[in-house]
Every structure is written in structure tokens, then in C-alpha cells.
PDB file of C-alpha atoms in Angstrom:
ATOM      1  CA  MET X  23      25.642   3.355   7.641  1.00  0.00           C
ATOM      2  CA  ARG X  24      24.597   3.057  11.263  1.00  0.00           C
ATOM      3  CA  ILE X  25      21.101   4.130  12.304  1.00  0.00           C
ATOM      4  CA  GLU X  26      22.587   6.268  15.097  1.00  0.00           C
ATOM      5  CA  SER X  27      24.290   8.489  12.521  1.00  0.00           C
ATOM      6  CA  LEU X  28      21.023   9.158  10.673  1.00  0.00           C
ATOM      7  CA  LEU X  29      18.857  10.403  13.536  1.00  0.00           C
ATOM      8  CA  PRO X  30      19.779  11.954  16.877  1.00  0.00           C
ATOM      9  CA  HIS X  31      18.830   9.618  19.712  1.00  0.00           C
ATOM     10  CA  ASP X  32      16.378  12.086  21.275  1.00  0.00           C
ATOM     11  CA  VAL X  33      14.439  12.101  17.983  1.00  0.00           C
ATOM     12  CA  VAL X  34      14.433   8.297  17.945  1.00  0.00           C
ATOM     13  CA  GLU X  35      13.079   8.273  21.513  1.00  0.00           C
ATOM     14  CA  ARG X  36      10.256  10.631  20.589  1.00  0.00           C
ATOM     15  CA  ILE X  37       9.318   8.407  17.652  1.00  0.00           C
ATOM     16  CA  LEU X  38       9.444   5.260  19.784  1.00  0.00           C
ATOM     17  CA  GLU X  39       7.239   6.914  22.431  1.00  0.00           C
ATOM     18  CA  ARG X  40       4.458   7.171  19.882  1.00  0.00           C
ATOM     19  CA  LEU X  41       4.482   3.526  18.817  1.00  0.00           C
ATOM     20  CA  ALA X  42       1.992   0.965  20.073  1.00  0.00           C
ATOM     21  CA  VAL X  43       3.275  -1.214  22.904  1.00  0.00           C
ATOM     22  CA  ASN X  44       2.950  -4.410  20.879  1.00  0.00           C
ATOM     23  CA  SER X  45       5.231  -3.045  18.136  1.00  0.00           C
ATOM     24  CA  LEU X  46       8.127  -2.102  20.441  1.00  0.00           C
ATOM     25  CA  PRO X  47       9.696  -5.603  20.674  1.00  0.00           C
ATOM     26  CA  ARG X  48      10.418  -5.535  16.916  1.00  0.00           C
ATOM     27  CA  PHE X  49      12.376  -2.314  17.257  1.00  0.00           C
ATOM     28  CA  LYS X  50      14.654  -3.746  19.948  1.00  0.00           C
ATOM     29  CA  ALA X  51      16.397  -5.637  17.137  1.00  0.00           C
ATOM     30  CA  VAL X  52      17.403  -2.425  15.307  1.00  0.00           C
ATOM     31  CA  SER X  53      20.385  -1.668  17.525  1.00  0.00           C
ATOM     32  CA  LYS X  54      21.781  -2.198  21.008  1.00  0.00           C
ATOM     33  CA  GLN X  55      21.014   1.432  21.813  1.00  0.00           C
ATOM     34  CA  TRP X  56      17.345   1.084  20.790  1.00  0.00           C
ATOM     35  CA  LYS X  57      17.053  -2.151  22.787  1.00  0.00           C
ATOM     36  CA  SER X  58      18.574  -0.486  25.835  1.00  0.00           C
ATOM     37  CA  THR X  59      16.275   2.518  25.445  1.00  0.00           C
ATOM     38  CA  ILE X  60      13.089   0.462  25.083  1.00  0.00           C
ATOM     39  CA  GLU X  61      13.983  -1.704  28.088  1.00  0.00           C
ATOM     40  CA  SER X  62      14.818   1.257  30.356  1.00  0.00           C
ATOM     41  CA  GLN X  63      12.362   2.186  33.093  1.00  0.00           C
ATOM     42  CA  PHE X  64      12.741   5.853  32.176  1.00  0.00           C
ATOM     43  CA  PHE X  65      11.595   5.236  28.595  1.00  0.00           C
ATOM     44  CA  GLN X  66       8.775   2.937  29.705  1.00  0.00           C
ATOM     45  CA  GLY X  67       7.506   5.672  32.012  1.00  0.00           C
ATOM     46  CA  LYS X  68       7.655   8.257  29.213  1.00  0.00           C
ATOM     47  CA  HIS X  69       5.903   5.845  26.831  1.00  0.00           C
ATOM     48  CA  LEU X  70       3.128   5.186  29.345  1.00  0.00           C
ATOM     49  CA  THR X  71       2.666   8.901  30.013  1.00  0.00           C
ATOM     50  CA  HIS X  72       2.445   9.641  26.295  1.00  0.00           C
ATOM     51  CA  ARG X  73      -0.104   6.847  25.749  1.00  0.00           C
ATOM     52  CA  GLN X  74      -2.235   8.100  28.659  1.00  0.00           C
ATOM     53  CA  GLN X  75      -2.149  11.701  27.486  1.00  0.00           C
ATOM     54  CA  SER X  76      -2.859  10.979  23.839  1.00  0.00           C
ATOM     55  CA  GLY X  77      -5.449   8.277  24.504  1.00  0.00           C
ATOM     56  CA  ASP X  78      -6.565   5.654  22.034  1.00  0.00           C
ATOM     57  CA  PRO X  79      -9.461   7.392  20.288  1.00  0.00           C
ATOM     58  CA  VAL X  80      -8.843   9.145  17.034  1.00  0.00           C
ATOM     59  CA  VAL X  81     -10.705  12.448  17.123  1.00  0.00           C
ATOM     60  CA  LEU X  82     -11.537  14.476  14.051  1.00  0.00           C
ATOM     61  CA  MET X  83     -13.265  17.833  14.417  1.00  0.00           C
ATOM     62  CA  VAL X  84     -14.764  19.460  11.354  1.00  0.00           C
ATOM     63  CA  THR X  85     -16.421  22.852  10.980  1.00  0.00           C
ATOM     64  CA  VAL X  86     -19.045  23.007   8.247  1.00  0.00           C
ATOM     65  CA  TYR X  87     -21.093  25.953   7.015  1.00  0.00           C
ATOM     66  CA  ASN X  88     -24.356  25.625   5.092  1.00  0.00           C
ATOM     67  CA  ASP X  89     -25.090  27.616   1.937  1.00  0.00           C
ATOM     68  CA  ASP X  90     -26.833  30.259   4.066  1.00  0.00           C
ATOM     69  CA  SER X  91     -23.673  30.558   6.237  1.00  0.00           C
ATOM     70  CA  SER X  92     -25.282  28.930   9.249  1.00  0.00           C
ATOM     71  CA  HIS X  93     -22.779  26.988  11.295  1.00  0.00           C
ATOM     72  CA  VAL X  94     -22.971  23.221  11.565  1.00  0.00           C
ATOM     73  CA  GLY X  95     -20.315  21.588  13.715  1.00  0.00           C
ATOM     74  CA  SER X  96     -19.602  17.895  13.515  1.00  0.00           C
ATOM     75  CA  LEU X  97     -17.444  15.685  15.639  1.00  0.00           C
ATOM     76  CA  LEU X  98     -16.285  12.313  14.360  1.00  0.00           C
ATOM     77  CA  LEU X  99     -15.032   9.947  17.032  1.00  0.00           C
ATOM     78  CA  GLY X 100     -13.426   6.663  16.159  1.00  0.00           C
ATOM     79  CA  SER X 101     -10.828   4.289  17.413  1.00  0.00           C
ATOM     80  CA  ARG X 102      -7.898   2.479  15.891  1.00  0.00           C
ATOM     81  CA  ARG X 103      -9.663  -0.708  16.931  1.00  0.00           C
ATOM     82  CA  THR X 104     -13.036  -0.097  15.306  1.00  0.00           C
ATOM     83  CA  ARG X 105     -14.059   0.296  11.711  1.00  0.00           C
ATOM     84  CA  ASN X 106     -17.295   2.194  12.315  1.00  0.00           C
ATOM     85  CA  PRO X 107     -16.800   5.621  13.864  1.00  0.00           C
ATOM     86  CA  THR X 108     -19.499   7.418  15.803  1.00  0.00           C
ATOM     87  CA  THR X 109     -20.685  10.704  14.343  1.00  0.00           C
ATOM     88  CA  LEU X 110     -22.285  13.502  16.335  1.00  0.00           C
ATOM     89  CA  ILE X 111     -23.746  16.549  14.571  1.00  0.00           C
ATOM     90  CA  ILE X 112     -24.135  19.658  16.721  1.00  0.00           C
TER      91      ILE X 112
END
């Protein structure tokens, strides 16, 4: 079964947009259509825009309440590149 029959191409494009740049060359081998898409200037522009808008940091926001119902907010910032995230308690 061909990959094109499993997923609509617009869905494939949206998935590819979210991949890291260094992983894209592997996916060019999946099909001629994927290779053509990844090499197109239009896709490369969309990929760049998505990467700039989403940014690299992984952000996790947590709301915590103490036993006396007082609010404690915490923000955990990390990156895909680091193992030790930074924690800020507000």
C-alpha cells in the first residue's frame, strides 16, 4: 500500500513541518512526493515559520494550590537540548 493512500498530503505536510530540520533528509526517501515537498521553497518557508513561532524551549505551566487553598504558580522551562530544566516558583 502506498503512503499517499494512507494520509492526505496536507496532513503529511503538517506533520513534516513539525519535524526537526536535521531529520527531514531521512523522510525524503519515503516517496517522490515527500522528497518534492521537502525540497520545495514553499514548504521550507512554512517549516521555518513554524519553527520560529513554536520556538525551541519546551514550556510547562503548572498551577498548584496548597492545603490552605493559597495559590502557588510554577513555571518549568526546559529545552530539548538540555537535561536540567530551570524552575521558577511564583
